[in-house]
Short mmCIF file of C-alpha atoms and ligand atoms in Angstrom, two decimals:
data_model
loop_
_atom_site.label_atom_id
_atom_site.label_comp_id
_atom_site.label_asym_id
_atom_site.label_seq_id
_atom_site.Cartn_x
_atom_site.Cartn_y
_atom_site.Cartn_z
CA MET A 1 -39.04 6.26 9.32
CA ILE A 2 -38.42 5.29 5.68
CA VAL A 3 -35.02 4.00 4.52
CA ILE A 4 -34.03 3.62 0.88
CA GLY A 5 -31.36 0.97 0.28
CA PHE A 6 -28.97 0.38 -2.62
CA GLU A 7 -27.17 -2.89 -3.38
CA SER A 8 -24.52 -3.04 -6.11
CA SER A 9 -21.75 -5.27 -4.74
CA CYS A 10 -21.63 -7.77 -7.59
CA ASP A 11 -23.95 -8.59 -10.49
CA GLU A 12 -27.33 -7.47 -9.16
CA THR A 13 -28.55 -3.90 -8.87
CA GLY A 14 -31.12 -3.69 -6.10
CA VAL A 15 -33.08 -0.76 -4.68
CA ALA A 16 -35.65 -1.01 -1.88
CA LEU A 17 -37.74 1.00 0.53
CA VAL A 18 -38.15 -0.25 4.10
CA CYS A 19 -40.13 1.40 6.87
CA THR A 20 -38.64 0.93 10.36
CA GLU A 21 -42.16 0.24 11.69
CA ARG A 22 -43.94 -1.42 8.78
CA GLY A 23 -41.11 -3.41 7.13
CA LEU A 24 -40.53 -3.82 3.40
CA LEU A 25 -42.53 -1.38 1.27
CA ALA A 26 -41.13 -2.20 -2.19
CA HIS A 27 -38.02 -3.57 -3.83
CA SER A 28 -36.75 -3.66 -7.36
CA LEU A 29 -33.97 -5.73 -8.85
CA HIS A 30 -32.02 -6.05 -12.04
CA SER A 31 -29.88 -9.15 -12.51
CA GLN A 32 -26.92 -8.94 -14.88
CA ILE A 33 -26.79 -12.72 -15.35
CA ALA A 34 -27.70 -12.56 -19.07
CA MET A 35 -24.93 -10.01 -19.67
CA HIS A 36 -22.17 -11.99 -17.90
CA GLU A 37 -23.35 -15.40 -19.13
CA GLU A 38 -21.35 -15.36 -22.35
CA TYR A 39 -18.12 -14.74 -20.39
CA GLY A 40 -18.82 -17.61 -17.95
CA GLY A 41 -18.57 -15.31 -14.93
CA VAL A 42 -18.86 -11.72 -13.71
CA VAL A 43 -16.83 -9.15 -15.67
CA PRO A 44 -16.25 -6.41 -13.06
CA GLU A 45 -16.02 -3.47 -15.48
CA LEU A 46 -19.23 -4.46 -17.25
CA ALA A 47 -20.91 -4.91 -13.87
CA SER A 48 -20.02 -1.35 -12.75
CA ARG A 49 -21.25 0.19 -15.99
CA ASP A 50 -24.52 -1.68 -15.84
CA HIS A 51 -25.15 -0.64 -12.22
CA ILE A 52 -24.84 2.97 -13.39
CA ARG A 53 -27.45 2.37 -16.10
CA ARG A 54 -29.92 0.61 -13.81
CA VAL A 55 -29.82 2.38 -10.48
CA LEU A 56 -31.97 5.43 -11.23
CA PRO A 57 -34.72 3.62 -13.21
CA LEU A 58 -34.95 1.07 -10.37
CA THR A 59 -35.17 3.91 -7.84
CA ARG A 60 -38.09 5.45 -9.75
CA GLU A 61 -39.72 2.03 -9.86
CA VAL A 62 -39.66 1.47 -6.08
CA LEU A 63 -40.84 4.99 -5.31
CA GLN A 64 -43.79 4.46 -7.63
CA ALA A 65 -44.53 0.93 -6.40
CA ALA A 66 -44.60 2.05 -2.76
CA ASN A 67 -46.27 5.39 -3.56
CA VAL A 68 -43.49 7.17 -1.67
CA ALA A 69 -42.24 10.65 -2.58
CA LEU A 70 -38.57 11.64 -2.36
CA GLY A 71 -39.46 13.93 0.54
CA ASP A 72 -40.84 10.98 2.55
CA ILE A 73 -37.43 9.28 2.74
CA ASN A 74 -35.58 9.70 6.05
CA ALA A 75 -32.30 7.81 5.54
CA VAL A 76 -30.22 6.25 2.78
CA ALA A 77 -28.49 2.86 3.09
CA TYR A 78 -26.01 1.22 0.76
CA THR A 79 -23.73 -1.81 0.56
CA ALA A 80 -20.26 -0.55 1.45
CA GLY A 81 -18.59 -3.96 1.06
CA PRO A 82 -17.42 -6.61 0.63
CA GLY A 83 -17.67 -6.92 -3.14
CA LEU A 84 -16.25 -5.61 -6.40
CA ALA A 85 -14.69 -2.18 -5.83
CA GLY A 86 -16.07 -0.49 -8.96
CA ALA A 87 -19.51 -1.98 -8.51
CA LEU A 88 -19.66 -0.97 -4.84
CA LEU A 89 -18.63 2.58 -5.75
CA VAL A 90 -21.71 3.00 -7.94
CA GLY A 91 -24.21 2.26 -5.15
CA ALA A 92 -22.14 4.13 -2.58
CA SER A 93 -21.79 7.30 -4.63
CA VAL A 94 -25.44 7.35 -5.67
CA ALA A 95 -26.53 6.79 -2.06
CA GLN A 96 -24.16 9.38 -0.61
CA SER A 97 -25.07 11.96 -3.26
CA PHE A 98 -28.75 11.34 -2.63
CA ALA A 99 -28.25 11.71 1.12
CA TRP A 100 -26.14 14.86 0.73
CA ALA A 101 -28.59 16.49 -1.69
CA ARG A 102 -31.57 15.87 0.59
CA GLY A 103 -29.79 16.44 3.91
CA LEU A 104 -30.26 12.85 5.07
CA PRO A 105 -28.01 10.46 7.01
CA ALA A 106 -26.27 7.76 4.95
CA ILE A 107 -25.84 4.29 6.44
CA PRO A 108 -23.08 2.00 5.07
CA ILE A 109 -24.10 -1.65 5.38
CA HIS A 110 -22.01 -4.83 5.36
CA HIS A 111 -23.33 -7.07 2.58
CA LEU A 112 -23.20 -10.20 4.76
CA GLU A 113 -25.14 -8.50 7.54
CA GLY A 114 -27.80 -7.88 4.90
CA HIS A 115 -27.92 -11.59 4.06
CA LEU A 116 -27.75 -12.56 7.72
CA LEU A 117 -30.80 -10.54 8.71
CA SER A 118 -32.81 -11.20 5.52
CA PRO A 119 -34.70 -14.22 6.97
CA LEU A 120 -36.31 -11.71 9.35
CA LEU A 121 -38.08 -10.27 6.31
CA ALA A 122 -40.22 -13.43 6.16
CA MET A 123 -43.03 -14.49 8.45
CA PRO A 124 -42.75 -16.09 10.96
CA ARG A 125 -39.66 -14.15 12.03
CA PRO A 126 -37.05 -16.02 14.04
CA ASP A 127 -36.35 -14.63 17.50
CA PHE A 128 -32.75 -14.07 18.64
CA PRO A 129 -30.55 -15.94 19.39
CA PHE A 130 -30.11 -18.21 16.39
CA VAL A 131 -27.43 -19.96 14.37
CA ALA A 132 -27.05 -18.62 10.84
CA LEU A 133 -25.74 -20.61 7.93
CA LEU A 134 -24.51 -18.03 5.44
CA VAL A 135 -24.02 -19.62 2.05
CA SER A 136 -23.32 -17.33 -0.88
CA GLY A 137 -21.05 -17.19 -3.90
CA GLY A 138 -18.20 -15.71 -1.85
CA HIS A 139 -18.84 -16.92 1.71
CA THR A 140 -19.70 -20.01 3.70
CA GLN A 141 -19.96 -19.31 7.39
CA LEU A 142 -21.75 -20.53 10.48
CA MET A 143 -22.51 -17.73 12.85
CA ARG A 144 -24.11 -17.36 16.24
CA VAL A 145 -26.43 -14.35 16.16
CA ASP A 146 -27.53 -12.93 19.51
CA GLY A 147 -28.97 -9.69 18.21
CA VAL A 148 -28.45 -6.97 15.63
CA GLY A 149 -24.69 -6.41 15.52
CA VAL A 150 -23.92 -9.30 17.88
CA TYR A 151 -22.41 -11.96 15.68
CA GLU A 152 -19.92 -14.68 16.59
CA LEU A 153 -18.17 -16.67 13.88
CA LEU A 154 -18.43 -20.40 14.64
CA GLY A 155 -16.83 -21.75 11.50
CA GLU A 156 -16.16 -20.95 7.87
CA THR A 157 -14.75 -22.31 4.66
CA LEU A 158 -11.00 -22.67 4.45
CA ASP A 159 -11.03 -22.34 0.64
CA ASP A 160 -13.96 -22.20 -1.82
CA ALA A 161 -17.42 -21.08 -0.77
CA ALA A 162 -20.39 -23.43 -1.27
CA GLY A 163 -21.74 -21.23 -4.09
CA GLU A 164 -18.30 -21.26 -5.67
CA ALA A 165 -18.30 -25.07 -5.52
CA PHE A 166 -21.62 -25.07 -7.39
CA ASP A 167 -20.38 -22.46 -9.88
CA LYS A 168 -16.98 -24.03 -10.59
CA THR A 169 -18.34 -27.58 -10.94
CA ALA A 170 -21.10 -26.32 -13.23
CA LYS A 171 -18.53 -24.48 -15.33
CA LEU A 172 -16.33 -27.51 -15.82
CA MET A 173 -19.42 -29.47 -16.84
CA GLY A 174 -20.18 -26.81 -19.42
CA LEU A 175 -23.31 -25.54 -17.65
CA GLY A 176 -24.33 -21.90 -17.63
CA TYR A 177 -23.54 -19.15 -15.16
CA PRO A 178 -24.42 -18.88 -12.31
CA GLY A 179 -23.80 -22.57 -11.78
CA GLY A 180 -25.94 -23.15 -8.67
CA PRO A 181 -29.38 -23.01 -10.26
CA ALA A 182 -28.10 -24.67 -13.49
CA LEU A 183 -26.47 -27.58 -11.68
CA SER A 184 -29.43 -27.95 -9.35
CA ASN A 185 -31.88 -28.11 -12.28
CA LEU A 186 -29.83 -30.76 -14.06
CA ALA A 187 -29.52 -32.71 -10.80
CA GLN A 188 -33.28 -33.23 -10.73
CA GLN A 189 -32.97 -35.92 -13.43
CA GLY A 190 -29.93 -37.53 -11.82
CA ASP A 191 -29.14 -40.14 -9.19
CA PRO A 192 -27.38 -38.53 -6.19
CA THR A 193 -25.74 -41.85 -5.28
CA ALA A 194 -24.36 -42.55 -8.77
CA TYR A 195 -20.88 -41.17 -8.03
CA ASP A 196 -19.12 -41.43 -4.71
CA LEU A 197 -17.75 -37.89 -4.33
CA PRO A 198 -15.78 -36.67 -1.30
CA ARG A 199 -17.51 -34.86 1.57
CA PRO A 200 -14.57 -32.71 2.70
CA MET A 201 -14.22 -32.17 6.47
CA LEU A 202 -17.55 -33.91 7.13
CA HIS A 203 -16.26 -35.61 10.25
CA THR A 204 -13.92 -32.98 11.66
CA ARG A 205 -14.86 -31.70 15.11
CA ASP A 206 -14.75 -28.05 14.10
CA LEU A 207 -17.40 -26.14 12.17
CA ASP A 208 -15.17 -25.30 9.21
CA PHE A 209 -15.70 -26.30 5.60
CA SER A 210 -13.55 -27.03 2.57
CA PHE A 211 -14.95 -27.36 -0.94
CA SER A 212 -12.00 -27.04 -3.30
CA GLY A 213 -11.30 -30.82 -3.24
CA LEU A 214 -14.81 -31.56 -4.45
CA LYS A 215 -14.35 -29.53 -7.60
CA THR A 216 -11.07 -31.37 -8.29
CA ALA A 217 -12.76 -34.74 -7.70
CA VAL A 218 -15.50 -33.87 -10.22
CA LEU A 219 -12.90 -32.67 -12.73
CA THR A 220 -10.97 -35.94 -12.37
CA ARG A 221 -14.20 -37.92 -12.90
CA VAL A 222 -15.17 -35.93 -15.98
CA LYS A 223 -11.71 -36.28 -17.52
CA GLY A 224 -11.60 -40.01 -16.75
CA MET A 225 -15.04 -40.61 -18.24
CA GLU A 226 -14.23 -38.55 -21.33
CA LYS A 227 -11.02 -40.49 -21.83
CA ALA A 228 -12.84 -43.81 -21.53
CA GLY A 229 -15.85 -43.07 -23.69
CA GLY A 230 -15.72 -39.65 -25.31
CA GLN A 231 -18.60 -37.32 -24.43
CA LEU A 232 -20.58 -37.81 -21.22
CA SER A 233 -24.13 -39.02 -21.84
CA ALA A 234 -27.07 -36.86 -20.71
CA GLN A 235 -27.75 -39.32 -17.87
CA GLN A 236 -24.11 -39.31 -16.74
CA ARG A 237 -24.14 -35.51 -16.62
CA ALA A 238 -27.36 -35.48 -14.61
CA ASP A 239 -25.96 -38.14 -12.23
CA LEU A 240 -22.76 -36.15 -11.76
CA ALA A 241 -24.74 -32.97 -11.05
CA ALA A 242 -26.96 -34.80 -8.55
CA SER A 243 -23.94 -36.41 -6.84
CA THR A 244 -22.18 -33.03 -6.58
CA GLU A 245 -25.24 -31.35 -5.14
CA ALA A 246 -25.68 -34.21 -2.65
CA ALA A 247 -22.05 -33.89 -1.49
CA ILE A 248 -22.36 -30.12 -0.92
CA VAL A 249 -25.74 -30.45 0.82
CA ASP A 250 -24.49 -33.30 3.04
CA VAL A 251 -21.59 -31.21 4.34
CA LEU A 252 -23.63 -28.03 4.83
CA ALA A 253 -26.38 -29.93 6.67
CA ALA A 254 -23.99 -31.95 8.86
CA LYS A 255 -22.02 -28.89 9.98
CA SER A 256 -25.20 -26.89 10.61
CA ILE A 257 -26.54 -29.65 12.85
CA LYS A 258 -23.19 -29.83 14.64
CA ALA A 259 -23.43 -26.07 15.25
CA MET A 260 -26.94 -26.48 16.69
CA LYS A 261 -25.72 -29.18 19.05
CA GLN A 262 -22.62 -27.24 20.10
CA THR A 263 -24.52 -24.02 20.82
CA GLY A 264 -27.62 -25.72 22.20
CA LEU A 265 -29.77 -23.29 20.18
CA LYS A 266 -33.01 -24.41 18.53
CA ARG A 267 -33.32 -21.95 15.67
CA LEU A 268 -31.35 -22.16 12.44
CA VAL A 269 -31.48 -19.40 9.86
CA VAL A 270 -30.22 -19.91 6.31
CA ALA A 271 -29.17 -16.96 4.15
CA GLY A 272 -27.34 -16.26 0.88
CA GLY A 273 -27.80 -17.48 -2.68
CA VAL A 274 -27.26 -21.19 -1.97
CA GLY A 275 -30.13 -20.90 0.52
CA ALA A 276 -32.38 -21.02 -2.57
CA ASN A 277 -31.32 -24.65 -3.14
CA ARG A 278 -34.34 -26.92 -2.81
CA HIS A 279 -32.44 -29.95 -1.56
CA LEU A 280 -30.60 -27.98 1.08
CA ARG A 281 -33.92 -26.53 2.27
CA GLU A 282 -35.61 -29.93 2.46
CA ARG A 283 -32.67 -31.51 4.24
CA LEU A 284 -32.43 -28.77 6.85
CA VAL A 285 -36.19 -28.78 7.51
CA GLN A 286 -36.04 -32.54 8.20
CA ALA A 287 -32.90 -32.34 10.32
CA MET A 288 -34.18 -29.46 12.44
CA ALA A 289 -37.52 -31.22 13.01
CA LYS A 290 -35.56 -34.18 14.41
CA LEU A 291 -33.76 -31.81 16.78
CA ASP A 292 -37.11 -30.34 17.86
CA GLY A 293 -35.98 -27.06 16.37
CA GLU A 294 -36.96 -24.80 13.51
CA VAL A 295 -35.31 -23.54 10.37
CA PHE A 296 -35.99 -20.16 8.77
CA PHE A 297 -35.25 -19.00 5.23
CA PRO A 298 -35.53 -15.64 3.51
CA PRO A 299 -38.33 -15.41 0.94
CA LEU A 300 -37.00 -17.29 -2.13
CA ASP A 301 -36.60 -14.13 -4.22
CA LEU A 302 -34.56 -12.49 -1.43
CA CYS A 303 -32.01 -15.32 -1.06
CA THR A 304 -29.70 -13.93 -3.72
CA ASP A 305 -28.46 -10.34 -3.67
CA ASN A 306 -31.10 -7.63 -3.40
CA GLY A 307 -31.69 -4.12 -2.10
CA ALA A 308 -34.37 -5.17 0.39
CA MET A 309 -31.87 -6.86 2.70
CA ILE A 310 -29.66 -3.75 2.70
CA ALA A 311 -32.48 -1.30 3.49
CA PHE A 312 -33.79 -3.79 6.06
CA ALA A 313 -30.42 -4.26 7.80
CA ALA A 314 -30.15 -0.46 8.03
CA ALA A 315 -33.67 -0.23 9.50
CA MET A 316 -32.80 -2.94 12.05
CA ARG A 317 -29.65 -1.01 12.98
CA VAL A 318 -31.67 2.19 13.37
CA ASN A 319 -34.25 0.39 15.54
CA ALA A 320 -31.44 -1.08 17.67
CA GLY A 321 -30.00 2.41 18.22
CA LEU A 322 -26.77 1.56 16.38
CA VAL A 323 -26.91 4.40 13.85
CA ASP A 324 -25.95 8.01 14.51
CA LEU A 325 -28.70 9.72 12.50
CA SER A 326 -27.23 13.15 13.15
CA ASP A 327 -24.03 12.28 11.29
CA MET A 328 -24.20 14.33 8.08
CA ARG A 329 -20.65 13.76 6.87
CA HIS A 330 -20.86 12.40 3.37
CA ALA A 331 -17.25 11.50 2.71
CA PHE A 332 -17.18 7.78 1.98
CA THR A 333 -15.14 4.80 1.05
CA VAL A 334 -16.00 1.26 -0.01
CA LYS A 335 -14.44 -1.89 1.40
CA PRO A 336 -14.02 -4.64 -1.20
CA ARG A 337 -12.64 -6.82 1.63
CA TRP A 338 -14.38 -6.39 4.95
CA ASP A 339 -14.61 -8.72 7.93
CA LEU A 340 -18.13 -8.97 9.38
CA HIS A 341 -16.58 -8.83 12.84
CA ASP A 342 -15.84 -5.15 12.19
CA VAL A 343 -19.55 -4.31 12.32
CA CYS A 344 -20.17 -6.23 15.54
CA LEU A 345 -21.10 -4.41 18.69
CA GLU A 346 -17.98 -5.46 20.57
CA ALA A 347 -15.83 -4.24 17.71
CA THR A 348 -17.71 -0.93 17.55
CA ALA A 349 -17.30 -0.43 21.28
CA LEU A 350 -13.50 -0.81 21.15
O1 LIG B 1 -25.81 -14.39 -2.22
P1 LIG B 1 -25.53 -14.41 -3.67
O2 LIG B 1 -26.60 -13.91 -4.60
O3 LIG B 1 -24.26 -13.59 -4.04
C1 LIG B 1 -23.14 -13.47 -3.25
O4 LIG B 1 -23.17 -12.64 -2.32
O5 LIG B 1 -22.21 -14.25 -3.52
O6 LIG B 1 -25.15 -15.92 -4.02
C2 LIG B 1 -24.84 -16.32 -5.31
C3 LIG B 1 -24.50 -17.79 -5.26
C4 LIG B 1 -23.95 -18.31 -6.59
O7 LIG B 1 -22.79 -19.05 -6.33
C5 LIG B 1 -25.07 -19.20 -7.11
O8 LIG B 1 -24.60 -20.24 -7.93
C6 LIG B 1 -25.68 -19.71 -5.83
O9 LIG B 1 -25.66 -18.60 -4.97
N1 LIG B 1 -27.07 -20.17 -6.02
C7 LIG B 1 -27.45 -21.45 -5.85
C8 LIG B 1 -28.84 -21.51 -6.16
N2 LIG B 1 -29.25 -20.25 -6.48
C9 LIG B 1 -28.14 -19.45 -6.38
N3 LIG B 1 -26.74 -22.55 -5.49
C10 LIG B 1 -27.40 -23.72 -5.43
N4 LIG B 1 -28.73 -23.86 -5.71
C11 LIG B 1 -29.47 -22.80 -6.07
N5 LIG B 1 -30.78 -22.95 -6.34
ZN1 LIG B 2 -24.60 -11.83 -1.56
#
């Protein structure tokens, strides 16, 4: 069975084809980073308009790349939330119209479930159960995953997400958007021990995070240094970037290891945009080796938002028998705010 998936929750338009037996057939992506860059962040109205422009050309591209005809498609998946309302509506309405026109079932997918299952797109695939560290621009969560639709929240951020910490710190240092890759690149020339930045909640017993204090600490440093000596030197900027990255990675790694110990599980899966961070990857590989466990990542190009994870999550749901393929109602809504718990099996059964 072939599923086409549409992702349009934020600033990436993604379309993909996944076969429930053979896996990913093709995916195509357009990032709006260049468009939003000059505003220093995502402009929702511009994002929605650009999704409209991109979605059909990208659809043609994946069909061609996979050599699949419209008539070969058996189901249509789309990100129904969480995300920007207008942006979500583009993917949702295209997907639902497509499904209605061709008499196919439409499958709304939770964006975070897409991220959560995306490491299963890589080889070797982790077996269930595993602990997932979900680190994106909007979320930082540790989750126990026992199967498709069986997710238990172990801990989450109380304020900013890890990606937000990267983005906001990068912004106040005058780096580009999105801040994660920019800050991480600059950090390569810096000394991670140069500045002693806070590691919020590092030693708390729970599995929660807090990153907003880190951004304030960096801001205070920058202001203090500017007051003392004018502009920051190139080396000072690199050192500050490296110290910020080290603080974020330290906390993410420490809490992930705590989650492994608390659950007794041996497999850690990392998903979401911050999962592309090289230092985080290296640190987690080392830490999991010490625990005699393994860590799994999505393919690097599928860490940030994409259509493949949406089509794939839908295919996994179909394979797990969680989708009513006979449901041909095409009325729809999007959910800009949506708790992942709502798509869990226990929640569905209630
Ligand atoms: O998962 P994602 O594409 O979008 C959301 O669902 O939020 O994640 C985007 C986030 C941004 O905050 C971005 O700065 C961060 O992921 N990011 C990184 C890296 N690449 C992307 N953060 C640190 N290091 C990276 N290499
Ligand atoms: Zn995302």
